[in-house]
């Protein structure tokens, strides 16, 4: 299985809602990533988990809260988002997170904040 | 911060023609990767070239790297409609995990 899956595909939420994005991989990868991508822009790194520990938090607002329950799963909890947080949220994984690692991306969750 | 700059920003060619896109970067690198993204979807890794390599091939893809000019190019030969996508280069940084992404080239293949 060489796939990264993400649910849901689309999500519409109000600014007072709490929701979660889910990502799963069964490739035995030990590094997992959350990216945010706005239209016509490259992906922006948000968080990196390495061996289930948070390694990088790119100064992301606290209304985004990542969680890595086990080596296959990655969640992104959303609370009190702003309309400018509307974007494509991409999950990725790589073997160990080294400099020469290829990253495998999921199809993304298209998030709209009203 | 973004290190890679890609040009052109957009490229439209006829099916069957070759497409070339370029990526420039600012600091020294260990590797450079190219990814493809179909409209509104996840990215797919195409090829990785190491700093001690000058050229690499994968099917219809040819990537070159010129570390003296801090630039790379991606050539797609005999383009197909399915090649329509955005193409991003990504370089590494000193720290693990982080890729620095170029702005991307949007490629349109006209039938």
CSV table of N, CA, C and O in Angstrom, one decimal, chain B residues 61-110:
chain,number,residue,atom,x,y,z
B,61,UNK,N,10.9,12.0,-18.6
B,61,UNK,CA,11.4,13.2,-17.8
B,61,UNK,C,12.9,13.2,-17.8
B,61,UNK,O,13.6,12.1,-17.7
B,62,UNK,N,13.4,14.4,-18.0
B,62,UNK,CA,14.9,14.6,-17.8
B,62,UNK,C,15.1,15.8,-17.0
B,62,UNK,O,14.6,16.9,-17.2
B,63,UNK,N,15.9,15.6,-15.9
B,63,UNK,CA,16.2,16.7,-15.0
B,63,UNK,C,17.7,17.0,-15.1
B,63,UNK,O,18.5,16.0,-15.1
B,64,UNK,N,18.0,18.2,-15.1
B,64,UNK,CA,19.4,18.6,-15.0
B,64,UNK,C,19.6,19.5,-13.8
B,64,UNK,O,18.7,20.2,-13.3
B,65,UNK,N,20.8,19.5,-13.3
B,65,UNK,CA,21.2,20.3,-12.1
B,65,UNK,C,22.5,21.0,-12.4
B,65,UNK,O,23.5,20.3,-12.7
B,66,UNK,N,22.6,22.3,-12.3
B,66,UNK,CA,23.8,23.1,-12.4
B,66,UNK,C,24.0,23.8,-11.1
B,66,UNK,O,23.4,24.8,-10.8
B,67,UNK,N,24.8,23.2,-10.2
B,67,UNK,CA,25.0,23.8,-8.9
B,67,UNK,C,25.8,25.1,-9.0
B,67,UNK,O,25.7,25.9,-8.1
B,68,UNK,N,26.6,25.3,-10.0
B,68,UNK,CA,27.4,26.5,-10.1
B,68,UNK,C,26.4,27.7,-10.4
B,68,UNK,O,26.6,28.8,-10.0
B,69,UNK,N,25.3,27.4,-11.1
B,69,UNK,CA,24.3,28.5,-11.4
B,69,UNK,C,23.1,28.4,-10.5
B,69,UNK,O,22.2,29.2,-10.6
B,70,UNK,N,23.2,27.4,-9.6
B,70,UNK,CA,22.1,27.2,-8.7
B,70,UNK,C,20.8,27.1,-9.4
B,70,UNK,O,19.8,27.9,-9.2
B,71,UNK,N,20.7,26.2,-10.4
B,71,UNK,CA,19.5,26.1,-11.1
B,71,UNK,C,19.3,24.6,-11.6
B,71,UNK,O,20.3,23.8,-11.7
B,72,UNK,N,18.1,24.3,-11.9
B,72,UNK,CA,17.7,23.0,-12.4
B,72,UNK,C,16.6,23.1,-13.4
B,72,UNK,O,15.9,24.1,-13.5
B,73,UNK,N,16.6,22.2,-14.3
B,73,UNK,CA,15.5,22.2,-15.3
B,73,UNK,C,14.9,20.9,-15.4
B,73,UNK,O,15.5,19.8,-15.2
B,74,UNK,N,13.6,20.9,-15.7
B,74,UNK,CA,12.8,19.7,-15.9
B,74,UNK,C,12.3,19.7,-17.4
B,74,UNK,O,11.6,20.6,-17.8
B,75,UNK,N,12.7,18.7,-18.1
B,75,UNK,CA,12.2,18.5,-19.5
B,75,UNK,C,11.2,17.4,-19.6
B,75,UNK,O,11.5,16.3,-19.1
B,76,UNK,N,10.1,17.6,-20.1
B,76,UNK,CA,9.1,16.5,-20.4
B,76,UNK,C,9.0,16.4,-21.9
B,76,UNK,O,8.7,17.3,-22.6
B,77,UNK,N,9.4,15.2,-22.4
B,77,UNK,CA,9.4,15.0,-23.9
B,77,UNK,C,8.1,14.4,-24.3
B,77,UNK,O,7.4,13.8,-23.5
B,78,UNK,N,7.7,14.7,-25.6
B,78,UNK,CA,6.5,14.1,-26.2
B,78,UNK,C,5.3,14.3,-25.2
B,78,UNK,O,4.7,13.3,-24.8
B,79,UNK,N,5.0,15.5,-24.9
B,79,UNK,CA,4.0,15.8,-23.9
B,79,UNK,C,2.6,15.2,-24.3
B,79,UNK,O,2.3,15.0,-25.5
B,80,UNK,N,1.8,14.9,-23.3
B,80,UNK,CA,0.5,14.3,-23.4
B,80,UNK,C,-0.5,15.2,-22.6
B,80,UNK,O,-0.1,15.9,-21.7
B,81,UNK,N,-1.8,15.1,-22.9
B,81,UNK,CA,-2.8,15.9,-22.2
B,81,UNK,C,-2.7,15.6,-20.7
B,81,UNK,O,-2.9,16.5,-19.9
B,82,UNK,N,-2.4,14.4,-20.4
B,82,UNK,CA,-2.3,14.0,-18.9
B,82,UNK,C,-1.2,14.7,-18.2
B,82,UNK,O,-1.1,14.7,-17.0
B,83,UNK,N,-0.2,15.3,-18.9
B,83,UNK,CA,0.8,16.1,-18.3
B,83,UNK,C,0.4,17.4,-17.8
B,83,UNK,O,1.2,18.1,-17.1
B,84,UNK,N,-0.8,17.8,-18.2
B,84,UNK,CA,-1.4,19.1,-17.7
B,84,UNK,C,-1.4,19.1,-16.2
B,84,UNK,O,-2.1,18.3,-15.6
B,85,UNK,N,-0.7,20.0,-15.6
B,85,UNK,CA,-0.5,20.0,-14.1
B,85,UNK,C,0.3,21.2,-13.7
B,85,UNK,O,0.9,21.9,-14.6
B,86,UNK,N,0.5,21.4,-12.4
B,86,UNK,CA,1.5,22.4,-11.9
B,86,UNK,C,2.7,21.6,-11.5
B,86,UNK,O,2.6,20.5,-10.9
B,87,UNK,N,3.9,22.1,-11.8
B,87,UNK,CA,5.1,21.4,-11.4
B,87,UNK,C,5.9,22.3,-10.5
B,87,UNK,O,6.1,23.5,-10.7
B,88,UNK,N,6.3,21.7,-9.4
B,88,UNK,CA,7.1,22.4,-8.3
B,88,UNK,C,8.4,21.8,-8.1
B,88,UNK,O,8.6,20.5,-8.1
B,89,UNK,N,9.4,22.6,-8.0
B,89,UNK,CA,10.7,22.1,-7.5
B,89,UNK,C,10.8,22.3,-6.0
B,89,UNK,O,10.1,23.2,-5.4
B,90,UNK,N,11.6,21.5,-5.3
B,90,UNK,CA,11.7,21.6,-3.9
B,90,UNK,C,13.1,21.3,-3.5
B,90,UNK,O,13.7,20.3,-3.9
B,91,UNK,N,13.7,22.1,-2.7
B,91,UNK,CA,15.1,21.9,-2.3
B,91,UNK,C,15.1,21.7,-0.8
B,91,UNK,O,14.1,22.0,-0.1
B,92,UNK,N,16.2,21.1,-0.3
B,92,UNK,CA,16.3,20.8,1.2
B,92,UNK,C,16.9,22.0,1.9
B,92,UNK,O,17.4,22.9,1.3
B,93,UNK,N,16.9,21.9,3.2
B,93,UNK,CA,17.5,22.9,4.0
B,93,UNK,C,18.5,22.2,4.9
B,93,UNK,O,18.6,21.0,4.9
B,94,UNK,N,19.2,22.9,5.8
B,94,UNK,CA,20.1,22.3,6.7
B,94,UNK,C,19.4,21.3,7.6
B,94,UNK,O,19.9,20.3,8.0
B,95,UNK,N,18.2,21.7,8.1
B,95,UNK,CA,17.5,20.9,9.0
B,95,UNK,C,16.7,19.8,8.3
B,95,UNK,O,16.4,20.0,7.1
B,96,UNK,N,16.5,18.7,9.0
B,96,UNK,CA,15.7,17.6,8.3
B,96,UNK,C,14.3,18.1,8.1
B,96,UNK,O,13.8,19.0,8.6
B,97,UNK,N,13.6,17.3,7.3
B,97,UNK,CA,12.2,17.3,7.1
B,97,UNK,C,11.7,18.5,6.2
B,97,UNK,O,10.8,18.3,5.5
B,98,UNK,N,12.4,19.6,6.2
B,98,UNK,CA,11.8,20.7,5.6
B,98,UNK,C,12.2,20.9,4.1
B,98,UNK,O,13.4,20.8,3.8
B,99,UNK,N,11.3,21.0,3.2
B,99,UNK,CA,11.6,21.3,1.9
B,99,UNK,C,11.2,22.7,1.6
B,99,UNK,O,10.3,23.3,2.2
B,100,UNK,N,12.0,23.3,0.7
B,100,UNK,CA,11.7,24.7,0.3
B,100,UNK,C,11.2,24.6,-1.1
B,100,UNK,O,11.9,24.2,-2.0
B,101,UNK,N,10.0,25.1,-1.3
B,101,UNK,CA,9.3,25.0,-2.5
B,101,UNK,C,9.4,26.2,-3.4
B,101,UNK,O,9.4,27.3,-3.0
B,102,UNK,N,9.5,25.9,-4.7
B,102,UNK,CA,9.4,26.9,-5.7
B,102,UNK,C,8.0,27.3,-5.9
B,102,UNK,O,7.0,26.7,-5.4
B,103,UNK,N,7.8,28.4,-6.6
B,103,UNK,CA,6.4,29.0,-6.8
B,103,UNK,C,5.6,28.1,-7.8
B,103,UNK,O,4.4,28.2,-7.8
B,104,UNK,N,6.3,27.3,-8.6
B,104,UNK,CA,5.5,26.4,-9.5
B,104,UNK,C,5.4,26.9,-10.9
B,104,UNK,O,5.3,28.1,-11.1
B,105,UNK,N,5.3,26.0,-11.8
B,105,UNK,CA,5.0,26.3,-13.2
B,105,UNK,C,3.7,25.5,-13.6
B,105,UNK,O,3.6,24.3,-13.4
B,106,UNK,N,2.8,26.3,-14.1
B,106,UNK,CA,1.5,25.7,-14.5
B,106,UNK,C,1.7,25.3,-16.0
B,106,UNK,O,1.9,26.2,-16.9
B,107,UNK,N,1.6,24.0,-16.3
B,107,UNK,CA,1.7,23.5,-17.7
B,107,UNK,C,0.4,23.1,-18.2
B,107,UNK,O,-0.3,22.3,-17.6
B,108,UNK,N,0.1,23.6,-19.4
B,108,UNK,CA,-1.2,23.2,-20.1
B,108,UNK,C,-0.8,22.6,-21.4
B,108,UNK,O,0.0,23.2,-22.2
B,109,UNK,N,-1.3,21.4,-21.7
B,109,UNK,CA,-1.0,20.7,-22.9
B,109,UNK,C,-2.3,20.7,-23.7
B,109,UNK,O,-3.3,20.2,-23.3
B,110,UNK,N,-2.2,21.4,-24.9
B,110,UNK,CA,-3.4,21.5,-25.7
B,110,UNK,C,-3.5,20.4,-26.7
B,110,UNK,O,-2.5,20.0,-27.3
